[in-house]
Short mmCIF file of C-alpha atoms in Angstrom, two decimals:
data_model
loop_
_atom_site.label_atom_id
_atom_site.label_comp_id
_atom_site.label_asym_id
_atom_site.label_seq_id
_atom_site.Cartn_x
_atom_site.Cartn_y
_atom_site.Cartn_z
CA UNK U 174 -113.48 -91.74 -0.05
CA UNK U 175 -114.59 -95.01 -1.31
CA UNK U 176 -117.59 -95.99 -3.49
CA UNK U 177 -120.33 -98.06 -1.62
CA UNK U 178 -123.65 -99.34 -2.77
CA UNK U 179 -126.52 -96.96 -3.34
CA UNK U 180 -124.12 -94.04 -3.63
CA UNK U 181 -124.74 -91.86 -6.73
CA UNK U 182 -121.28 -91.10 -8.36
CA UNK U 183 -120.40 -89.19 -11.57
CA UNK U 184 -117.95 -91.17 -13.91
CA UNK U 185 -116.09 -91.42 -17.33
CA UNK U 186 -115.39 -94.76 -18.92
CA UNK U 187 -114.04 -96.78 -21.69
CA UNK U 188 -115.16 -100.22 -22.54
CA UNK U 189 -112.85 -102.34 -25.01
CA UNK U 190 -112.35 -106.19 -25.85
CA UNK U 191 -109.19 -107.47 -24.17
CA UNK U 192 -108.79 -109.96 -27.04
CA UNK U 193 -108.96 -107.53 -30.16
CA UNK U 194 -108.72 -103.94 -28.22
CA UNK U 195 -111.92 -102.77 -29.84
CA UNK U 196 -113.63 -100.33 -28.12
CA UNK U 197 -117.25 -100.68 -27.84
CA UNK U 198 -118.51 -98.00 -25.71
CA UNK U 199 -117.10 -94.71 -24.19
CA UNK U 200 -118.35 -91.28 -22.51
CA UNK U 201 -115.58 -89.49 -24.23
CA UNK U 202 -116.74 -87.72 -27.52
CA UNK U 203 -113.22 -87.57 -28.91
CA UNK U 204 -112.60 -91.41 -28.17
CA UNK U 205 -115.76 -92.51 -29.91
CA UNK U 206 -114.88 -90.34 -33.09
CA UNK U 207 -111.35 -92.11 -33.16
CA UNK U 208 -112.82 -95.77 -32.61
CA UNK U 209 -115.47 -95.20 -35.03
CA UNK U 210 -118.22 -95.69 -33.00
CA UNK U 211 -119.54 -91.89 -32.55
CA UNK U 212 -123.12 -91.31 -32.90
CA UNK U 213 -124.76 -87.80 -33.51
CA UNK U 214 -127.66 -88.91 -31.47
CA UNK U 215 -125.32 -89.84 -28.76
CA UNK U 216 -124.74 -87.93 -25.38
CA UNK U 217 -121.25 -87.79 -24.50
CA UNK U 218 -119.50 -86.49 -21.21
CA UNK U 219 -119.68 -87.74 -17.54
CA UNK U 220 -122.46 -89.99 -16.66
CA UNK U 221 -124.10 -90.19 -13.38
CA UNK U 222 -125.22 -93.62 -11.81
CA UNK U 223 -126.63 -95.06 -8.42
CA UNK U 224 -124.08 -98.04 -7.64
CA UNK U 225 -125.94 -101.44 -7.66
CA UNK U 226 -129.14 -99.93 -9.25
CA UNK U 227 -128.29 -101.83 -12.75
CA UNK U 228 -127.34 -98.90 -14.61
CA UNK U 229 -124.39 -100.40 -16.18
CA UNK U 230 -123.53 -104.19 -16.69
CA UNK U 231 -123.55 -106.39 -13.62
CA UNK U 232 -119.98 -107.04 -13.36
CA UNK U 233 -118.89 -103.46 -13.58
CA UNK U 234 -121.51 -102.40 -11.31
CA UNK U 235 -120.35 -104.88 -8.66
CA UNK U 236 -116.58 -103.89 -9.38
CA UNK U 237 -117.22 -100.08 -8.51
CA UNK U 238 -117.94 -100.62 -4.84
CA UNK U 239 -114.71 -100.11 -2.95
CA UNK U 240 -112.82 -97.93 -5.63
CA UNK U 241 -111.48 -94.55 -4.70
CA UNK U 242 -113.41 -91.48 -5.85
CA UNK U 243 -111.09 -89.26 -7.92
CA UNK U 244 -108.91 -91.85 -9.20
CA UNK U 245 -108.49 -94.02 -12.39
CA UNK U 246 -109.07 -97.51 -12.50
CA UNK U 247 -108.90 -100.43 -14.69
CA UNK U 248 -111.45 -103.42 -14.38
CA UNK U 249 -111.29 -106.47 -16.19
CA UNK U 250 -114.52 -108.69 -16.43
CA UNK U 251 -114.54 -112.28 -17.41
CA UNK U 252 -117.30 -113.48 -20.15
CA UNK U 253 -119.77 -114.30 -17.34
CA UNK U 254 -119.46 -111.01 -15.64
CA UNK U 255 -119.79 -109.05 -18.98
CA UNK U 256 -121.79 -110.28 -21.78
CA UNK U 257 -122.14 -113.76 -20.89
CA UNK U 258 -120.42 -116.98 -22.53
CA UNK U 259 -121.18 -118.34 -25.97
CA UNK U 260 -124.04 -120.62 -25.78
CA UNK U 261 -124.39 -123.13 -28.86
CA UNK U 262 -128.09 -123.54 -28.43
CA UNK U 263 -128.41 -119.93 -29.71
CA UNK U 264 -127.12 -120.77 -33.03
CA UNK U 265 -129.71 -121.66 -35.34
CA UNK U 266 -130.28 -122.76 -38.89
CA UNK U 267 -133.30 -121.46 -41.30
CA UNK U 268 -134.01 -121.88 -44.90
CA UNK U 269 -133.10 -118.92 -47.18
CA UNK U 270 -136.74 -118.98 -48.39
CA UNK U 271 -137.62 -117.86 -44.71
CA UNK U 272 -135.57 -114.73 -45.28
CA UNK U 273 -136.40 -114.01 -48.56
CA UNK U 274 -140.01 -113.97 -48.12
CA UNK U 275 -139.32 -110.91 -45.77
CA UNK U 276 -137.39 -109.39 -48.61
CA UNK U 277 -133.95 -109.96 -46.60
CA UNK U 278 -131.05 -111.54 -48.80
CA UNK U 279 -128.45 -112.93 -46.20
CA UNK U 280 -124.95 -112.69 -46.31
CA UNK U 281 -122.35 -113.38 -43.72
CA UNK U 282 -121.86 -110.66 -41.16
CA UNK U 283 -125.67 -109.29 -41.72
CA UNK U 284 -127.32 -108.13 -38.75
CA UNK U 285 -130.84 -109.49 -38.54
CA UNK U 286 -134.03 -109.51 -36.56
CA UNK U 287 -136.17 -112.74 -36.67
CA UNK U 288 -139.62 -113.07 -35.48
CA UNK U 289 -140.50 -116.30 -33.60
CA UNK U 290 -143.82 -118.35 -33.67
CA UNK U 291 -144.80 -116.73 -30.15
CA UNK U 292 -144.19 -113.13 -31.54
CA UNK U 293 -140.80 -112.68 -29.75
CA UNK U 294 -138.02 -110.70 -31.85
CA UNK U 295 -134.51 -111.73 -31.78
CA UNK U 296 -131.41 -110.12 -32.82
CA UNK U 297 -128.71 -112.12 -34.36
CA UNK U 298 -125.96 -112.14 -36.97
CA UNK U 299 -125.56 -114.29 -40.07
CA UNK U 300 -122.66 -116.50 -39.84
CA UNK U 301 -122.99 -118.56 -43.17
CA UNK U 302 -125.07 -118.94 -46.07
CA UNK U 303 -124.81 -122.44 -47.94
CA UNK U 304 -126.95 -124.86 -49.87
CA UNK U 305 -130.03 -123.06 -49.04
CA UNK U 306 -129.19 -122.70 -45.48
CA UNK U 307 -128.80 -119.96 -43.27
CA UNK U 308 -126.96 -120.11 -39.83
CA UNK U 309 -127.54 -117.26 -37.68
CA UNK U 310 -125.99 -116.76 -34.12
CA UNK U 311 -128.02 -114.94 -31.37
CA UNK U 312 -125.41 -114.67 -28.94
CA UNK U 313 -124.48 -111.22 -27.83
CA UNK U 314 -121.69 -109.88 -30.35
CA UNK U 315 -119.43 -109.77 -27.31
CA UNK U 316 -120.38 -113.10 -25.64
CA UNK U 317 -117.34 -115.09 -24.70
CA UNK U 318 -115.06 -112.08 -24.65
CA UNK U 319 -113.08 -110.65 -21.86
CA UNK U 320 -114.03 -107.02 -21.50
CA UNK U 321 -111.76 -104.02 -19.94
CA UNK U 322 -113.10 -100.85 -18.63
CA UNK U 323 -111.13 -97.83 -18.04
CA UNK U 324 -113.11 -95.82 -15.27
CA UNK U 325 -112.57 -92.30 -13.77
CA UNK U 326 -114.81 -91.73 -10.80
CA UNK U 327 -115.01 -88.00 -10.85
CA UNK U 328 -117.19 -87.51 -7.81
CA UNK U 329 -119.54 -88.94 -5.23
CA UNK U 330 -122.80 -86.83 -4.92
CA UNK U 331 -124.31 -86.21 -1.34
CA UNK U 332 -126.81 -83.39 -1.79
CA UNK U 333 -130.35 -84.96 -2.02
CA UNK U 334 -131.43 -82.55 -4.53
CA UNK U 335 -128.36 -82.66 -6.71
CA UNK U 336 -128.79 -86.81 -6.70
CA UNK U 337 -132.40 -86.27 -7.83
CA UNK U 338 -131.30 -84.17 -10.42
CA UNK U 339 -128.35 -86.49 -11.59
CA UNK U 340 -130.69 -89.34 -11.96
CA UNK U 341 -133.01 -87.32 -13.85
CA UNK U 342 -130.53 -86.36 -16.18
CA UNK U 343 -129.48 -90.13 -16.56
CA UNK U 344 -132.92 -91.30 -17.46
CA UNK U 345 -134.27 -88.09 -19.36
CA UNK U 346 -131.19 -86.29 -20.80
CA UNK U 347 -132.86 -83.81 -23.02
CA UNK U 348 -135.05 -82.35 -20.21
CA UNK U 349 -135.07 -78.67 -19.68
CA UNK U 350 -134.21 -78.16 -16.06
CA UNK U 351 -135.06 -74.60 -16.03
CA UNK U 352 -138.60 -75.72 -15.74
CA UNK U 353 -138.07 -78.70 -13.11
CA UNK U 354 -138.92 -78.30 -9.54
CA UNK U 355 -137.63 -80.88 -7.01
CA UNK U 356 -138.59 -81.36 -3.20
CA UNK U 357 -137.15 -83.78 -1.49
CA UNK U 358 -138.08 -85.03 2.34
CA UNK U 359 -136.76 -87.76 4.30
CA UNK U 360 -138.53 -90.59 2.56
CA UNK U 361 -140.46 -88.58 -0.24
CA UNK U 362 -139.48 -86.85 -3.23
CA UNK U 363 -141.72 -84.60 -5.61
CA UNK U 364 -140.85 -83.73 -9.06
CA UNK U 365 -142.76 -81.14 -11.22
CA UNK U 366 -141.50 -81.23 -14.92
CA UNK U 367 -143.53 -78.25 -15.80
CA UNK U 368 -144.25 -77.68 -19.58
CA UNK U 369 -141.74 -79.70 -21.39
CA UNK U 370 -141.28 -79.81 -25.26
CA UNK U 371 -139.97 -83.43 -25.39
CA UNK U 372 -142.38 -86.38 -26.32
CA UNK U 373 -144.91 -87.19 -23.69
CA UNK U 374 -143.86 -91.02 -24.13
CA UNK U 375 -140.21 -90.31 -23.46
CA UNK U 376 -141.21 -88.61 -20.38
CA UNK U 377 -143.56 -91.64 -19.17
CA UNK U 378 -140.69 -93.96 -19.72
CA UNK U 379 -138.29 -91.83 -17.99
CA UNK U 380 -140.59 -91.31 -14.84
CA UNK U 381 -141.02 -95.30 -14.65
CA UNK U 382 -137.32 -95.68 -14.88
CA UNK U 383 -136.82 -92.95 -12.19
CA UNK U 384 -139.18 -94.01 -9.73
CA UNK U 385 -137.58 -97.44 -9.88
CA UNK U 386 -134.07 -95.67 -9.09
CA UNK U 387 -135.68 -93.48 -6.27
CA UNK U 388 -136.92 -96.67 -4.33
CA UNK U 389 -133.72 -98.11 -4.99
CA UNK U 390 -132.13 -95.25 -2.82
CA UNK U 391 -134.70 -95.63 -0.28
CA UNK U 392 -137.49 -93.02 -1.08
CA UNK U 393 -141.15 -94.51 -0.51
CA UNK U 394 -143.43 -91.69 -1.56
CA UNK U 395 -142.64 -90.45 -4.92
CA UNK U 396 -144.79 -87.85 -6.82
CA UNK U 397 -144.34 -86.80 -10.68
CA UNK U 398 -146.32 -83.78 -12.17
CA UNK U 399 -147.58 -84.45 -14.48
CA UNK U 400 -148.13 -88.12 -13.66
CA UNK U 401 -147.76 -91.18 -15.74
CA UNK U 402 -151.63 -91.57 -15.78
CA UNK U 403 -151.95 -88.07 -16.93
CA UNK U 404 -149.37 -88.28 -19.76
CA UNK U 405 -150.89 -91.49 -20.79
CA UNK U 406 -154.34 -89.75 -21.56
CA UNK U 407 -155.48 -88.95 -25.28
CA UNK U 408 -154.61 -85.40 -26.02
CA UNK U 409 -158.43 -84.81 -26.47
CA UNK U 410 -158.85 -85.87 -23.05
CA UNK U 411 -156.16 -83.63 -21.65
CA UNK U 412 -157.78 -80.80 -23.50
CA UNK U 413 -161.20 -81.37 -22.30
CA UNK U 414 -159.97 -81.50 -18.84
CA UNK U 415 -158.13 -78.23 -19.39
CA UNK U 416 -160.98 -76.39 -20.77
CA UNK U 417 -163.07 -77.83 -17.66
CA UNK U 418 -160.65 -76.47 -15.30
CA UNK U 419 -160.78 -73.16 -17.08
CA UNK U 420 -164.56 -73.09 -16.89
CA UNK U 421 -164.36 -74.01 -13.18
CA UNK U 422 -161.70 -71.39 -12.35
CA UNK U 423 -163.95 -68.78 -14.35
CA UNK U 424 -167.10 -69.62 -12.74
CA UNK U 425 -165.24 -69.66 -9.16
CA UNK U 426 -164.13 -66.12 -10.13
CA UNK U 427 -167.49 -65.00 -11.16
CA UNK U 428 -168.95 -66.34 -7.71
CA UNK U 429 -166.14 -64.49 -5.66
CA UNK U 430 -166.93 -61.11 -7.61
CA UNK U 431 -170.82 -61.57 -7.17
CA UNK U 432 -170.04 -62.27 -3.36
CA UNK U 433 -167.98 -59.05 -2.87
CA UNK U 434 -170.78 -56.84 -4.87
CA UNK U 435 -173.15 -58.29 -2.42
CA UNK U 436 -171.09 -57.42 0.43
CA UNK U 437 -170.71 -53.87 -1.00
CA UNK U 438 -174.57 -53.41 -1.54
CA UNK U 439 -175.20 -55.04 1.98
CA UNK U 440 -172.51 -52.16 3.54
CA UNK U 441 -174.33 -49.26 1.26
CA UNK U 442 -177.85 -50.40 2.56
CA UNK U 443 -176.52 -50.43 6.05
CA UNK U 444 -174.90 -47.07 6.00
CA UNK U 445 -178.35 -45.61 4.61
CA UNK U 446 -180.10 -47.25 7.48
CA UNK U 447 -177.54 -45.71 9.91
CA UNK U 448 -178.13 -42.18 8.48
CA UNK U 449 -181.89 -42.66 8.51
CA UNK U 450 -182.08 -43.61 12.37
CA UNK U 451 -179.42 -41.02 13.50
CA UNK U 452 -182.15 -38.27 12.90
CA UNK U 453 -185.04 -39.92 14.95
CA UNK U 454 -182.38 -40.61 17.92
CA UNK U 455 -181.67 -36.97 17.97
CA UNK U 456 -185.39 -35.97 18.31
CA UNK U 457 -186.18 -38.42 21.30
CA UNK U 458 -182.96 -36.88 22.98
CA UNK U 459 -184.30 -33.52 22.80
CA UNK U 460 -187.86 -34.60 24.13
#
């Protein structure tokens, strides 16, 4: 079975720089620890992606198409397919005073973030410091490098519900699936996240990205509960709405209870009237 565009697959991978053998990314926890790139906040294990959706770098995304499921593959990407070619225009020179005014004392190899006049923030690495001048390289650290990915495609996910779950896991990895309800139709998806404990902002971002993924797969109508609009409301507004809803519900229950009481009273009156009318009917029959 071969991988095609829009397939949802689960895979393991390790990315390294061909020239140096440096491992810069991996889904294996033990490999990350051995390479010195392990993060306690990181999530390790097989990852699910939709092929062609841009969940991995472009060159790797394209190279996955046509590969066999259940096998290991080695993919070599030239710089233009990986992190781009080095651009000399992205090497800038600053005065040392510009750094010190921000409380930064630059030295070669220091990672810095510079805010431009337009307010845009650029991340770079200090190349040299001399004669009051600081040269900073704003190219990606792996720009100009050939990248090698070792990939193992574990499975292709066909079940619609499992596809949606896989993408939720990708976009919101710490979600509590026991509280999630998913409905999938031919062209529509409904996802109820229930009462989650994660930061609402995390859920908002996850829903935005997830909607994009699901539209990529071909779904036209996508509904989330709670919706992005609901999650973006201030806590006070949400509390007010909940109180209003509770009051409406209580009022409705009281109204229904009153109606039932009225019905019961009406029934009692009808029975009494029937009892009063019966003797009269009997007298008429005697006559």
